[in-house]
GROMACS .gro file of C-alpha atoms in nm:
model
  160
    1MET     CA    1   1.585  -1.230   0.551
    2MET     CA    2   1.545  -1.599   0.631
    3ASN     CA    3   1.275  -1.735   0.863
    4PRO     CA    4   1.150  -1.409   1.012
    5GLU     CA    5   0.879  -1.412   1.275
    6PRO     CA    6   0.534  -1.322   1.142
    7HIS     CA    7   0.439  -0.961   1.203
    8ALA     CA    8   0.091  -0.835   1.296
    9MET     CA    9   0.049  -0.726   0.932
   10HIS     CA   10   0.117  -1.083   0.814
   11ARG     CA   11  -0.163  -1.195   1.046
   12TRP     CA   12  -0.386  -0.921   0.902
   13LEU     CA   13  -0.348  -1.079   0.557
   14GLN     CA   14  -0.482  -1.411   0.692
   15GLN     CA   15  -0.832  -1.254   0.685
   16LEU     CA   16  -0.823  -1.298   0.305
   17LEU     CA   17  -0.790  -1.677   0.324
   18GLY     CA   18  -1.070  -1.916   0.236
   19ASP     CA   19  -1.327  -1.950  -0.040
   20TRP     CA   20  -1.512  -1.646  -0.173
   21THR     CA   21  -1.770  -1.565  -0.440
   22SER     CA   22  -1.750  -1.236  -0.625
   23THR     CA   23  -1.956  -0.999  -0.833
   24SER     CA   24  -1.786  -0.718  -1.017
   25GLY     CA   25  -1.848  -0.441  -1.260
   26CYS     CA   26  -1.625  -0.226  -1.476
   27ASP     CA   27  -1.709   0.136  -1.529
   28PRO     CA   28  -1.796   0.159  -1.898
   29GLN     CA   29  -1.633   0.382  -2.154
   30PRO     CA   30  -1.865   0.659  -2.277
   31GLY     CA   31  -2.140   0.510  -2.493
   32GLN     CA   32  -2.064   0.152  -2.384
   33PRO     CA   33  -2.279  -0.073  -2.162
   34ALA     CA   34  -2.161  -0.160  -1.809
   35GLU     CA   35  -1.972  -0.489  -1.785
   36GLN     CA   36  -2.079  -0.728  -1.507
   37SER     CA   37  -1.900  -1.044  -1.400
   38VAL     CA   38  -1.937  -1.320  -1.143
   39GLY     CA   39  -1.652  -1.527  -1.009
   40ALA     CA   40  -1.489  -1.720  -0.730
   41GLU     CA   41  -1.166  -1.690  -0.538
   42HIS     CA   42  -0.963  -1.919  -0.315
   43GLY     CA   43  -0.717  -1.762  -0.071
   44ARG     CA   44  -0.440  -1.981   0.067
   45ALA     CA   45  -0.140  -1.923   0.289
   46LEU     CA   46   0.215  -1.955   0.163
   47GLY     CA   47   0.371  -2.016   0.503
   48ASP     CA   48   0.301  -1.751   0.765
   49LEU     CA   49   0.425  -1.456   0.557
   50TRP     CA   50   0.237  -1.457   0.225
   51VAL     CA   51  -0.114  -1.513   0.094
   52VAL     CA   52  -0.204  -1.626  -0.257
   53LEU     CA   53  -0.547  -1.538  -0.395
   54GLU     CA   54  -0.647  -1.740  -0.702
   55GLY     CA   55  -0.963  -1.631  -0.881
   56THR     CA   56  -1.182  -1.699  -1.181
   57GLY     CA   57  -1.438  -1.479  -1.349
   58THR     CA   58  -1.612  -1.410  -1.676
   59LEU     CA   59  -1.484  -1.178  -1.948
   60PRO     CA   60  -1.713  -0.942  -2.141
   61ASP     CA   61  -1.707  -1.186  -2.436
   62GLY     CA   62  -1.824  -1.468  -2.207
   63GLY     CA   63  -1.482  -1.633  -2.182
   64GLU     CA   64  -1.318  -1.731  -1.856
   65ALA     CA   65  -1.058  -1.515  -1.683
   66ARG     CA   66  -0.808  -1.648  -1.431
   67MET     CA   67  -0.625  -1.422  -1.188
   68GLN     CA   68  -0.362  -1.462  -0.918
   69MET     CA   69  -0.262  -1.209  -0.651
   70THR     CA   70   0.018  -1.251  -0.399
   71LEU     CA   71   0.041  -1.031  -0.091
   72GLY     CA   72   0.293  -1.008   0.189
   73TYR     CA   73   0.438  -0.752   0.426
   74ASP     CA   74   0.795  -0.621   0.456
   75PRO     CA   75   0.843  -0.505   0.819
   76GLU     CA   76   1.177  -0.336   0.739
   77GLN     CA   77   1.015  -0.108   0.477
   78GLU     CA   78   0.679  -0.106   0.661
   79VAL     CA   79   0.491  -0.174   0.336
   80PHE     CA   80   0.275  -0.443   0.185
   81LEU     CA   81   0.422  -0.597  -0.130
   82GLY     CA   82   0.256  -0.810  -0.392
   83THR     CA   83   0.186  -0.903  -0.751
   84TRP     CA   84  -0.115  -0.956  -0.975
   85VAL     CA   85  -0.139  -1.148  -1.303
   86GLY     CA   86  -0.438  -1.235  -1.516
   87SER     CA   87  -0.497  -1.465  -1.810
   88MET     CA   88  -0.627  -1.169  -2.014
   89MET     CA   89  -0.308  -0.957  -1.986
   90THR     CA   90   0.064  -0.993  -2.051
   91HIS     CA   91   0.173  -0.749  -1.779
   92LEU     CA   92   0.292  -0.853  -1.431
   93TRP     CA   93   0.155  -0.591  -1.191
   94VAL     CA   94   0.378  -0.520  -0.888
   95TYR     CA   95   0.215  -0.375  -0.578
   96ARG     CA   96   0.343  -0.159  -0.294
   97GLY     CA   97   0.090  -0.052  -0.035
   98THR     CA   98  -0.017   0.062   0.308
   99LEU     CA   99  -0.295  -0.011   0.556
  100ASP     CA  100  -0.509   0.267   0.703
  101ALA     CA  101  -0.504   0.346   1.077
  102ASP     CA  102  -0.830   0.151   1.136
  103GLN     CA  103  -0.679  -0.154   0.963
  104LYS     CA  104  -0.977  -0.189   0.729
  105VAL     CA  105  -0.843  -0.043   0.401
  106LEU     CA  106  -0.534  -0.173   0.221
  107THR     CA  107  -0.428   0.062  -0.061
  108LEU     CA  108  -0.200  -0.095  -0.322
  109GLU     CA  109  -0.019   0.124  -0.576
  110THR     CA  110   0.109  -0.007  -0.910
  111GLU     CA  111   0.215   0.108  -1.255
  112GLY     CA  112   0.162  -0.048  -1.594
  113PRO     CA  113   0.043  -0.005  -1.950
  114SER     CA  114  -0.217   0.263  -2.006
  115PHE     CA  115  -0.560   0.118  -2.079
  116GLN     CA  116  -0.596   0.393  -2.339
  117GLY     CA  117  -0.383   0.185  -2.579
  118ASP     CA  118  -0.149   0.477  -2.639
  119GLY     CA  119   0.174   0.290  -2.554
  120LYS     CA  120   0.224   0.498  -2.239
  121THR     CA  121   0.255   0.392  -1.877
  122ALA     CA  122  -0.008   0.483  -1.619
  123ARG     CA  123  -0.048   0.466  -1.241
  124TYR     CA  124  -0.318   0.250  -1.083
  125ARG     CA  125  -0.449   0.192  -0.734
  126ASP     CA  126  -0.627  -0.119  -0.602
  127VAL     CA  127  -0.806  -0.071  -0.269
  128ILE     CA  128  -0.910  -0.371  -0.060
  129THR     CA  129  -1.170  -0.275   0.201
  130LEU     CA  130  -1.276  -0.515   0.477
  131VAL     CA  131  -1.650  -0.460   0.517
  132GLY     CA  132  -1.674  -0.740   0.775
  133PRO     CA  133  -1.528  -1.085   0.845
  134ASP     CA  134  -1.721  -1.234   0.551
  135GLU     CA  135  -1.726  -0.946   0.303
  136ARG     CA  136  -1.470  -0.726   0.134
  137THR     CA  137  -1.445  -0.507  -0.174
  138LEU     CA  138  -1.172  -0.446  -0.428
  139THR     CA  139  -1.194  -0.111  -0.605
  140SER     CA  140  -0.954  -0.020  -0.887
  141PHE     CA  141  -0.864   0.332  -0.991
  142SER     CA  142  -0.653   0.486  -1.267
  143GLN     CA  143  -0.475   0.817  -1.229
  144GLN     CA  144  -0.582   1.078  -1.481
  145PRO     CA  145  -0.345   1.330  -1.647
  146ASP     CA  146  -0.472   1.600  -1.409
  147GLY     CA  147  -0.379   1.385  -1.105
  148ARG     CA  148  -0.734   1.278  -1.011
  149TRP     CA  149  -0.809   0.912  -0.948
  150ASN     CA  150  -1.093   0.767  -1.159
  151GLN     CA  151  -1.268   0.446  -1.049
  152ILE     CA  152  -1.253   0.181  -1.322
  153MET     CA  153  -1.379  -0.134  -1.145
  154GLN     CA  154  -1.530  -0.261  -0.822
  155ALA     CA  155  -1.576  -0.617  -0.700
  156THR     CA  156  -1.757  -0.744  -0.391
  157TYR     CA  157  -1.635  -1.066  -0.232
  158ARG     CA  158  -1.845  -1.273   0.008
  159ARG     CA  159  -1.719  -1.572   0.199
  160ALA     CA  160  -1.862  -1.889   0.045
   0.00000   0.00000   0.00000
């Protein structure tokens, strides 16, 4: 569809624009120490319909990670769509998601390589929660074989 009018959900995404600092932690594997990271993110608009979030952070080995997320909304399907790529992975993650009734929690579903290194595919869920106009969280989950969702990472973003 060419030149559609922005929808209320496109305007919702505009809350993610601007400069942010982040702190994050990955839930450790049994017997491993917790991994902490600090970073920064810049959110910019791509027209009125998409946002691009470009971030940096530290890897457990002290190296730098770079990430990019795109998010938009498809009013015909009534879903949020997006992608995520990171300098530490070769997989392009493709999102499909929904916003809760209070318009505070955006749940993004995706599928990709299992982090178990077993060559299988797994389901993941990234949840963006608006805590306030200057704070949000991103919590990542992986689906377990029994269907439960296990938290694997959480980041807190504060407007710079």
